Short mmCIF file of C-alpha atoms in Angstrom, two decimals:
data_model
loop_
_atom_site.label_atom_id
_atom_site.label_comp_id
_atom_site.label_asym_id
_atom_site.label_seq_id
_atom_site.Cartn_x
_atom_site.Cartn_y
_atom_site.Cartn_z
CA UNK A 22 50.73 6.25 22.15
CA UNK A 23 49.72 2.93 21.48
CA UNK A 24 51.25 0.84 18.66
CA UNK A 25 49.96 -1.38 15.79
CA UNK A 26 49.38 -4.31 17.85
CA UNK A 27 47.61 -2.60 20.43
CA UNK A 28 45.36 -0.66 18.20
CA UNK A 29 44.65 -4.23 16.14
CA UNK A 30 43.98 -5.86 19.96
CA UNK A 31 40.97 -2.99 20.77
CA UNK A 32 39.48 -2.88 17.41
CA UNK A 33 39.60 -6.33 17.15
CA UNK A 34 35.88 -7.46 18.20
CA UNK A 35 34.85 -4.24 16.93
CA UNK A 36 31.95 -4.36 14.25
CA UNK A 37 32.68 -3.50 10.65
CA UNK A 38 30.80 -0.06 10.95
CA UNK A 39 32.55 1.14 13.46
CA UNK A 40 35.94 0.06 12.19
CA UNK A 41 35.79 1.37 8.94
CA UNK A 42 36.97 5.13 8.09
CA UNK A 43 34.29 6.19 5.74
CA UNK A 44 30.46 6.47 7.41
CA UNK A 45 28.07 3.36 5.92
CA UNK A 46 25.01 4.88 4.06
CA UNK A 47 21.80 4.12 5.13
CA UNK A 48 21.20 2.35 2.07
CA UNK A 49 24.16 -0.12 2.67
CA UNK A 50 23.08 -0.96 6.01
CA UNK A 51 19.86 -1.90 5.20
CA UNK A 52 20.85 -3.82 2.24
CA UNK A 53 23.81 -5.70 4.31
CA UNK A 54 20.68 -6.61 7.04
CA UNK A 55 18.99 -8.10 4.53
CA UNK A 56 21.72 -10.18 2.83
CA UNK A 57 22.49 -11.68 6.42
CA UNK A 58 18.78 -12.16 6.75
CA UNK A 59 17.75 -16.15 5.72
CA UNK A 60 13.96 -15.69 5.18
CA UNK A 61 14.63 -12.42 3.09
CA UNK A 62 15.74 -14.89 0.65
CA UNK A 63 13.40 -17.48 0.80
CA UNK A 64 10.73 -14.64 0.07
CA UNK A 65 12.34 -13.06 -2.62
CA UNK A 66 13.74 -16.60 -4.41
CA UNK A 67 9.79 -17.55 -4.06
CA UNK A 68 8.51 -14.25 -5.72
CA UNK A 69 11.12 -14.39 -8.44
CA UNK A 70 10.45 -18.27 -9.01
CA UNK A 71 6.89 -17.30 -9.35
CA UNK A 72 6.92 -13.92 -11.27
CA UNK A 73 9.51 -16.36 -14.12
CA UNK A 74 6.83 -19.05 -13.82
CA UNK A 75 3.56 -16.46 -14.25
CA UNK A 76 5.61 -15.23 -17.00
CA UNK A 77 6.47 -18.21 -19.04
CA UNK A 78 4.91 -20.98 -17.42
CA UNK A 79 2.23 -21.38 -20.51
CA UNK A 80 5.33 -21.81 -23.31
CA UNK A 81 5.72 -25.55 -22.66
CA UNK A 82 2.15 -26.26 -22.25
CA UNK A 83 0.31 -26.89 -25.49
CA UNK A 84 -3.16 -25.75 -24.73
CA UNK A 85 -4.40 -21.96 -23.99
CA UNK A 86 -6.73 -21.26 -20.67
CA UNK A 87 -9.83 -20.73 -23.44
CA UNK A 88 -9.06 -24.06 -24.92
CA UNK A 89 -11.80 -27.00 -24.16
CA UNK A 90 -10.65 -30.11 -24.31
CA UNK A 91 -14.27 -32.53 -24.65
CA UNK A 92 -12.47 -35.49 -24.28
CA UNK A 93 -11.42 -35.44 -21.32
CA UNK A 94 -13.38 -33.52 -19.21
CA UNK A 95 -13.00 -33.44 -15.60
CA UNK A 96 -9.60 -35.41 -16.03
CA UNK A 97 -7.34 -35.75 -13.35
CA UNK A 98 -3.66 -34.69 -13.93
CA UNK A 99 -2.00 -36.32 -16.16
CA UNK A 100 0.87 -35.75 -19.12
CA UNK A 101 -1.71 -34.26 -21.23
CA UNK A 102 -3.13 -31.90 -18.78
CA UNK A 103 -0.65 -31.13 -15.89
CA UNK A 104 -2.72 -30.18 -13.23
CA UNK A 105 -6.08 -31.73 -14.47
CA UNK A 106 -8.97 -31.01 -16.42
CA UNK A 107 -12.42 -28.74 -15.32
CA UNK A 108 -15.61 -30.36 -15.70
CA UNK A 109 -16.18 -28.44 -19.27
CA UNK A 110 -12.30 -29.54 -20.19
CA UNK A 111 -10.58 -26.65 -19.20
CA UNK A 112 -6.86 -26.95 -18.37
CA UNK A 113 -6.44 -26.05 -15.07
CA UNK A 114 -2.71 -25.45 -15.77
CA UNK A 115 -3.10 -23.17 -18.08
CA UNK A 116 -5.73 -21.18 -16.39
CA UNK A 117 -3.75 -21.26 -12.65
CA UNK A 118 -0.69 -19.63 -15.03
CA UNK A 119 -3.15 -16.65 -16.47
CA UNK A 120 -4.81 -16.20 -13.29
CA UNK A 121 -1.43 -15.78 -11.34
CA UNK A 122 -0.96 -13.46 -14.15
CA UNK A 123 -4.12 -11.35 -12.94
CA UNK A 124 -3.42 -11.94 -9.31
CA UNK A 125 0.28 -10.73 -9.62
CA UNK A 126 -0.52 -7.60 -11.71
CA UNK A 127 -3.03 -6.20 -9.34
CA UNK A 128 -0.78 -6.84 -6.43
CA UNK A 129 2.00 -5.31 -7.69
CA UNK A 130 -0.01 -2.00 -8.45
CA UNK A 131 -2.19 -2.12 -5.87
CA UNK A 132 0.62 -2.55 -2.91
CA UNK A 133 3.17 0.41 -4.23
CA UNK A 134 -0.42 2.87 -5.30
CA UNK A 135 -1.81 2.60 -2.02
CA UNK A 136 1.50 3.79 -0.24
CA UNK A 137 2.12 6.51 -2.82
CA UNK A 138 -1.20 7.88 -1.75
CA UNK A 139 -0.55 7.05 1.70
CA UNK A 140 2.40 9.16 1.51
CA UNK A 141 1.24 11.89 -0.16
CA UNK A 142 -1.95 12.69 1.79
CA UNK A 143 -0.37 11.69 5.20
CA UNK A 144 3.26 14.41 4.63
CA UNK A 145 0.17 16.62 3.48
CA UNK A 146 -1.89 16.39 6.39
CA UNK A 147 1.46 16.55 9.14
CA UNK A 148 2.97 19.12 7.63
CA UNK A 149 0.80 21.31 6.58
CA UNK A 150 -1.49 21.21 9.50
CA UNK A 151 -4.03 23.76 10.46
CA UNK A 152 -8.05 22.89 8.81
CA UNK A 153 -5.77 20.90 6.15
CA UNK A 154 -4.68 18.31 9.15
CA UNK A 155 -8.55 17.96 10.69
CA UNK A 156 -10.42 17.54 7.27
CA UNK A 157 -8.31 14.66 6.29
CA UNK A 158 -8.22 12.90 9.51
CA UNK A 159 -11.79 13.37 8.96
CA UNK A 160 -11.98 11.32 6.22
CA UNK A 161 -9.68 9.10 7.11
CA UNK A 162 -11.10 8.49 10.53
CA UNK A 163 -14.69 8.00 7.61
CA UNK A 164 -13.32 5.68 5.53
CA UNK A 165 -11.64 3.69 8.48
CA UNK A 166 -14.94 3.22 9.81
CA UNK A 167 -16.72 2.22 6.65
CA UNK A 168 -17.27 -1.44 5.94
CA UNK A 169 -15.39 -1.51 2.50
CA UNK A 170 -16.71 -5.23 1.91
CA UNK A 171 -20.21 -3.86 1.76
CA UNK A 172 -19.01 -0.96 -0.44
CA UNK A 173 -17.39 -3.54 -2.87
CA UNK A 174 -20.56 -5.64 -2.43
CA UNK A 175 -22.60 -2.42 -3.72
CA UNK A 176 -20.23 -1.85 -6.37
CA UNK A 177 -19.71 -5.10 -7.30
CA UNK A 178 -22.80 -4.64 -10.12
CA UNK A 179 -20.86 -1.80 -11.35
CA UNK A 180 -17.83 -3.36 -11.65
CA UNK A 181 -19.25 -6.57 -13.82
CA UNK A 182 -19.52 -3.85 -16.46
CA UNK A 183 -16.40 -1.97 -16.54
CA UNK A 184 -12.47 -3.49 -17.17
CA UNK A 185 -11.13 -5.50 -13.78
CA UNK A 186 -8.28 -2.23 -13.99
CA UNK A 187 -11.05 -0.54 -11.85
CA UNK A 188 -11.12 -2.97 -9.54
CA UNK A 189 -7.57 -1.91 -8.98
CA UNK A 190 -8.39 1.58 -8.34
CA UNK A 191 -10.84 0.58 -5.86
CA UNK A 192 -8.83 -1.43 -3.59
CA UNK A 193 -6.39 1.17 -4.08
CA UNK A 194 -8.73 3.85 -2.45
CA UNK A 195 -9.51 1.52 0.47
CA UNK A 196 -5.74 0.57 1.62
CA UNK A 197 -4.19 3.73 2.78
CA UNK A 198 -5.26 4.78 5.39
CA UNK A 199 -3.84 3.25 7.89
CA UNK A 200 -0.54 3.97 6.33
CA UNK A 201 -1.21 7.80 6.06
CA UNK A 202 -1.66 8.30 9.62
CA UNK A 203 1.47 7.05 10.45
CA UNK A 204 3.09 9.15 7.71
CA UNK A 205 1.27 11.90 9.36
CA UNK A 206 3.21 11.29 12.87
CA UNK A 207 6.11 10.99 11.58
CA UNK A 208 5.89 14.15 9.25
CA UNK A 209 4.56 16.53 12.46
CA UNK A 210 8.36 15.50 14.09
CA UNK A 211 10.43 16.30 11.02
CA UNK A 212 8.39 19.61 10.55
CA UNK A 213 10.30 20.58 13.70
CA UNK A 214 13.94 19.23 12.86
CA UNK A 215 16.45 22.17 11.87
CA UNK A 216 16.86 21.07 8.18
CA UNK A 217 13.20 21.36 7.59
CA UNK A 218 13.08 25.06 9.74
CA UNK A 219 16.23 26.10 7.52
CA UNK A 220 14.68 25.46 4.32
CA UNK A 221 11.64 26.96 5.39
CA UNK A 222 13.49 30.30 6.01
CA UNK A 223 15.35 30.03 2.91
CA UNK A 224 12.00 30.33 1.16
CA UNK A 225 11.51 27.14 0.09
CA UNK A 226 7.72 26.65 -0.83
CA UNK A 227 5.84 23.83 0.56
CA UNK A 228 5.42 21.73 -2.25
CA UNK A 229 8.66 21.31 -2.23
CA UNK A 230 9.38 20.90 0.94
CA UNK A 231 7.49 17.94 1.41
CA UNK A 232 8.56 16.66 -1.75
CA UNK A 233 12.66 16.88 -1.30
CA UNK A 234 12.87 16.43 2.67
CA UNK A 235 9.74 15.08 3.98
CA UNK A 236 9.15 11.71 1.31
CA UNK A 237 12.72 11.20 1.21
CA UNK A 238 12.62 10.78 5.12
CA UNK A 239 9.86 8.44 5.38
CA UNK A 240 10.29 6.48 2.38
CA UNK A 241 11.69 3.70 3.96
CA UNK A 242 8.13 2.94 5.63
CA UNK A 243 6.13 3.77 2.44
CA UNK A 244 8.50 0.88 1.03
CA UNK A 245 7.75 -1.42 3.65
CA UNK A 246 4.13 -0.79 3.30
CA UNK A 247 4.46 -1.09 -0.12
CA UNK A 248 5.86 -4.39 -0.20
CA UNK A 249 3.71 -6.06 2.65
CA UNK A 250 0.78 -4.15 0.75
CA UNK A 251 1.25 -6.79 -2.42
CA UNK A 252 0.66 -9.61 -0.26
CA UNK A 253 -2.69 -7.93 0.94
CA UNK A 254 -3.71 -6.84 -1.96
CA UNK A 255 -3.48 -10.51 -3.82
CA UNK A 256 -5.59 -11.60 -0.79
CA UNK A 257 -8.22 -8.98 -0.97
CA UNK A 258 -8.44 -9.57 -4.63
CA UNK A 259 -9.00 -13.16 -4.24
CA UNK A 260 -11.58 -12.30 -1.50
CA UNK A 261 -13.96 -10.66 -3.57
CA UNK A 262 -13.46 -12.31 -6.86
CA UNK A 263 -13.96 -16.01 -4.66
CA UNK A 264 -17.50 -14.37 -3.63
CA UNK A 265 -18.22 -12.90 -7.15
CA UNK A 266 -17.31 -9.07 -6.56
CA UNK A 267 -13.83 -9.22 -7.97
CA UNK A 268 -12.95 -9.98 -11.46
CA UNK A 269 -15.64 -11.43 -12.95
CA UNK A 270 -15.88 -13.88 -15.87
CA UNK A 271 -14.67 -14.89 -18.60
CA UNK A 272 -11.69 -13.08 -17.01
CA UNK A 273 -9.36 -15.48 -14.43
CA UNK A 274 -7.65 -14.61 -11.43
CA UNK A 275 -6.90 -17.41 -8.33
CA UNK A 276 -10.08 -16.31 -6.76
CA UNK A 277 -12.33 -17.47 -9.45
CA UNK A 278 -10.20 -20.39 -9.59
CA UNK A 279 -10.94 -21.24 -5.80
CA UNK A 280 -14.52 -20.06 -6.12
CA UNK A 281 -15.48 -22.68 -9.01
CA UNK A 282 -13.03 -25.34 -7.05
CA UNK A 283 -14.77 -25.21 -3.90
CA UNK A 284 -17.85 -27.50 -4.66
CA UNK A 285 -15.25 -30.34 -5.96
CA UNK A 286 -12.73 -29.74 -3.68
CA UNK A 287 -13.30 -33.33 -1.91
CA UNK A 288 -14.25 -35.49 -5.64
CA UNK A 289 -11.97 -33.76 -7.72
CA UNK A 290 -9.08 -31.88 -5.52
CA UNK A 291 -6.71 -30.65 -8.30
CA UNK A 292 -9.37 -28.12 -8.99
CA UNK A 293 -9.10 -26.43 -5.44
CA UNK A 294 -5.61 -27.43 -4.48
CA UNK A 295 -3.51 -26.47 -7.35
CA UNK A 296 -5.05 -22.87 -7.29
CA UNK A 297 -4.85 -22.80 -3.21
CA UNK A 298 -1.25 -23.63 -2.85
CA UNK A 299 -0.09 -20.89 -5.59
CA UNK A 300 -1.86 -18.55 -3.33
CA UNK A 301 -0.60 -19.40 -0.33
CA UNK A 302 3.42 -19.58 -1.88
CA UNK A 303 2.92 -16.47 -3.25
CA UNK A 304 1.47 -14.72 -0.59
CA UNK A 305 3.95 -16.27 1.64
CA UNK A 306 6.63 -15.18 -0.22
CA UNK A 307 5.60 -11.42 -0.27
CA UNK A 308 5.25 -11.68 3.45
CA UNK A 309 8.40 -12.68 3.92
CA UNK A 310 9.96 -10.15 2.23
CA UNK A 311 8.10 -7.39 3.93
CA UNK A 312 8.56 -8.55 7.05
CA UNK A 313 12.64 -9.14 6.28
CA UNK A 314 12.66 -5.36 4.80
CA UNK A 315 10.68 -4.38 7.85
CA UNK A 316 13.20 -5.18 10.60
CA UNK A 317 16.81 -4.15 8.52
CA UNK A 318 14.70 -0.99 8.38
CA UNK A 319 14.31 -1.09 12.03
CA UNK A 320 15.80 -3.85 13.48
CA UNK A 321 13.82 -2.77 17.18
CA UNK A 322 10.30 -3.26 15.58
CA UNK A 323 10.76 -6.84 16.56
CA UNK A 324 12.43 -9.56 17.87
CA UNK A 325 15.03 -10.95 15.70
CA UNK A 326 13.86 -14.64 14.48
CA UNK A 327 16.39 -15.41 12.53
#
């Protein structure tokens, strides 16, 4: 028998998981991970500092992104206009703030859609199987192989005429593929796990198979993708609408921002830089907290950095 100081002595390097009677949740593992994790919250401080600041950032300013300003046209940053003037007097503040706005929203659908989809068709294809399985492989081995720039190129005189929510839709459709096949792995190994079997001779139907034990078991990747997907999304937005086949004006996002910025980008830099670094601190920030949520997930998918 071994006494209270003995037993303190063995469990006394022992981690907290082990020592503690009841069994840690997945859910509290991954959210202790992150909370020890230093760039998890330096990306999520960033997003939140930039979601407040897309959401109020136009209260203290006193003109609107529509708002010419003759006077001063092409000003440089100043008290009046914080981050300068465009060559027709446009504030350049007040039109980074909306087209954050626009860049944000899209992300933020875009990135979570295209993993629900992912999800859905991949648990489809993997546990279903049979001419199910090889027709959507099909198409997603199709649409892998497709050049979706020159699809959103041909579409792009399509797209001038309808709402930039379609644009959503369409850069939805092109950013789960990848996704799904990995979904698809992993459902063809939980098809064969006993809890899965079990409920399939209970009578469960397939629906909801998928729907109570397959999701729920690969969520934590659909998350992931999720969250690194906002980050991609904001770029491939700003792609197209820098090249003219994105949102198109008088509508603002950071692309159209960079796109008219370009030419002046040496003269007059506050037009191209202000714009630029919002991107790049905002994509940054996503990044950061994908890649944090990707290794508490799984701590082996890389090598710790922090």
């Amino acid at each position: 028998m071994l006494d209270e100081a003995s037993v303190a002595d063995v469990t006394a390097g022992t981690p907290e998981v082990i020592k503690s009677k009841k069994p840690v949740s997945r859910f509290r593992l991954i959210s202790s991970r992150l909370r020890s994790t230093p760039r998890f919250w330096v990306g999520f401080i960033g997003l939140a500092v930039i979601s407040l600041w897309a959401i109020f950032g136009l209260a203290p300013n006193a003109w609107n992104y529509t708002d010419l300003d003759v006077r001063n046209m092409g000003a440089s940053p100043s008290g009046l206009h914080w981050f300068g003037t465009s060559d027709i007097g446009e504030d350049i503040y007040a039109q980074t703030i909306v087209g954050l706005r626009k860049s944000l929203i899209i992300g933020l659908i875009v990135g979570p859609l295209a993993a629900i989809i992912a999800g859905i068709i991949g648990a489809v294809a993997g546990y279903i199987g049979g001419w199910w399985d090889r027709a959507i492989v099909w198409v997603i081995d199709l649409l892998l192989v497709l050049p979706s720039l020159f699809i959103f190129i041909l579409l792009s005189q399509v797209l001038k005429s309808k709402s930039w929510v379609a644009l959503i839709f369409l850069l939805s459709g092109f950013g789960w593929m990848i996704m799904a096949r990995v979904i698809r792995a992993q459902t063809k190994s939980l098809r064969e796990r006993d809890f899965i079997k079990a409920a399939r001779f209970m009578g469960v139907d397939t629906w909801t198979i998928i729907r109570r034990h397959v999701l729920p078991n690969v969520s934590s990747l659909l998350i992931i993708d999720a969250t690194l997907g906002i980050g991609g999304a904001i770029l491939s937005e700003t792609t197209l609408s820098f090249f003219g086949f994105g949102i198109q004006a008088p509508d603002v996002s950071l692309g159209t921002l960079l796109s008219a910025g370009q030419g002046a980008a040496a003269t007059r830099p506050w037009l191209f830089i202000f714009p630029a670094a919002i991107l790049v601190f905002t994509v940054l920030s996503a990044s950061l907290v994908g890649d944090a949520l990707r290794d508490a997930v799984d701590p082996t998918s890389g090598v710790n950095r922090d």
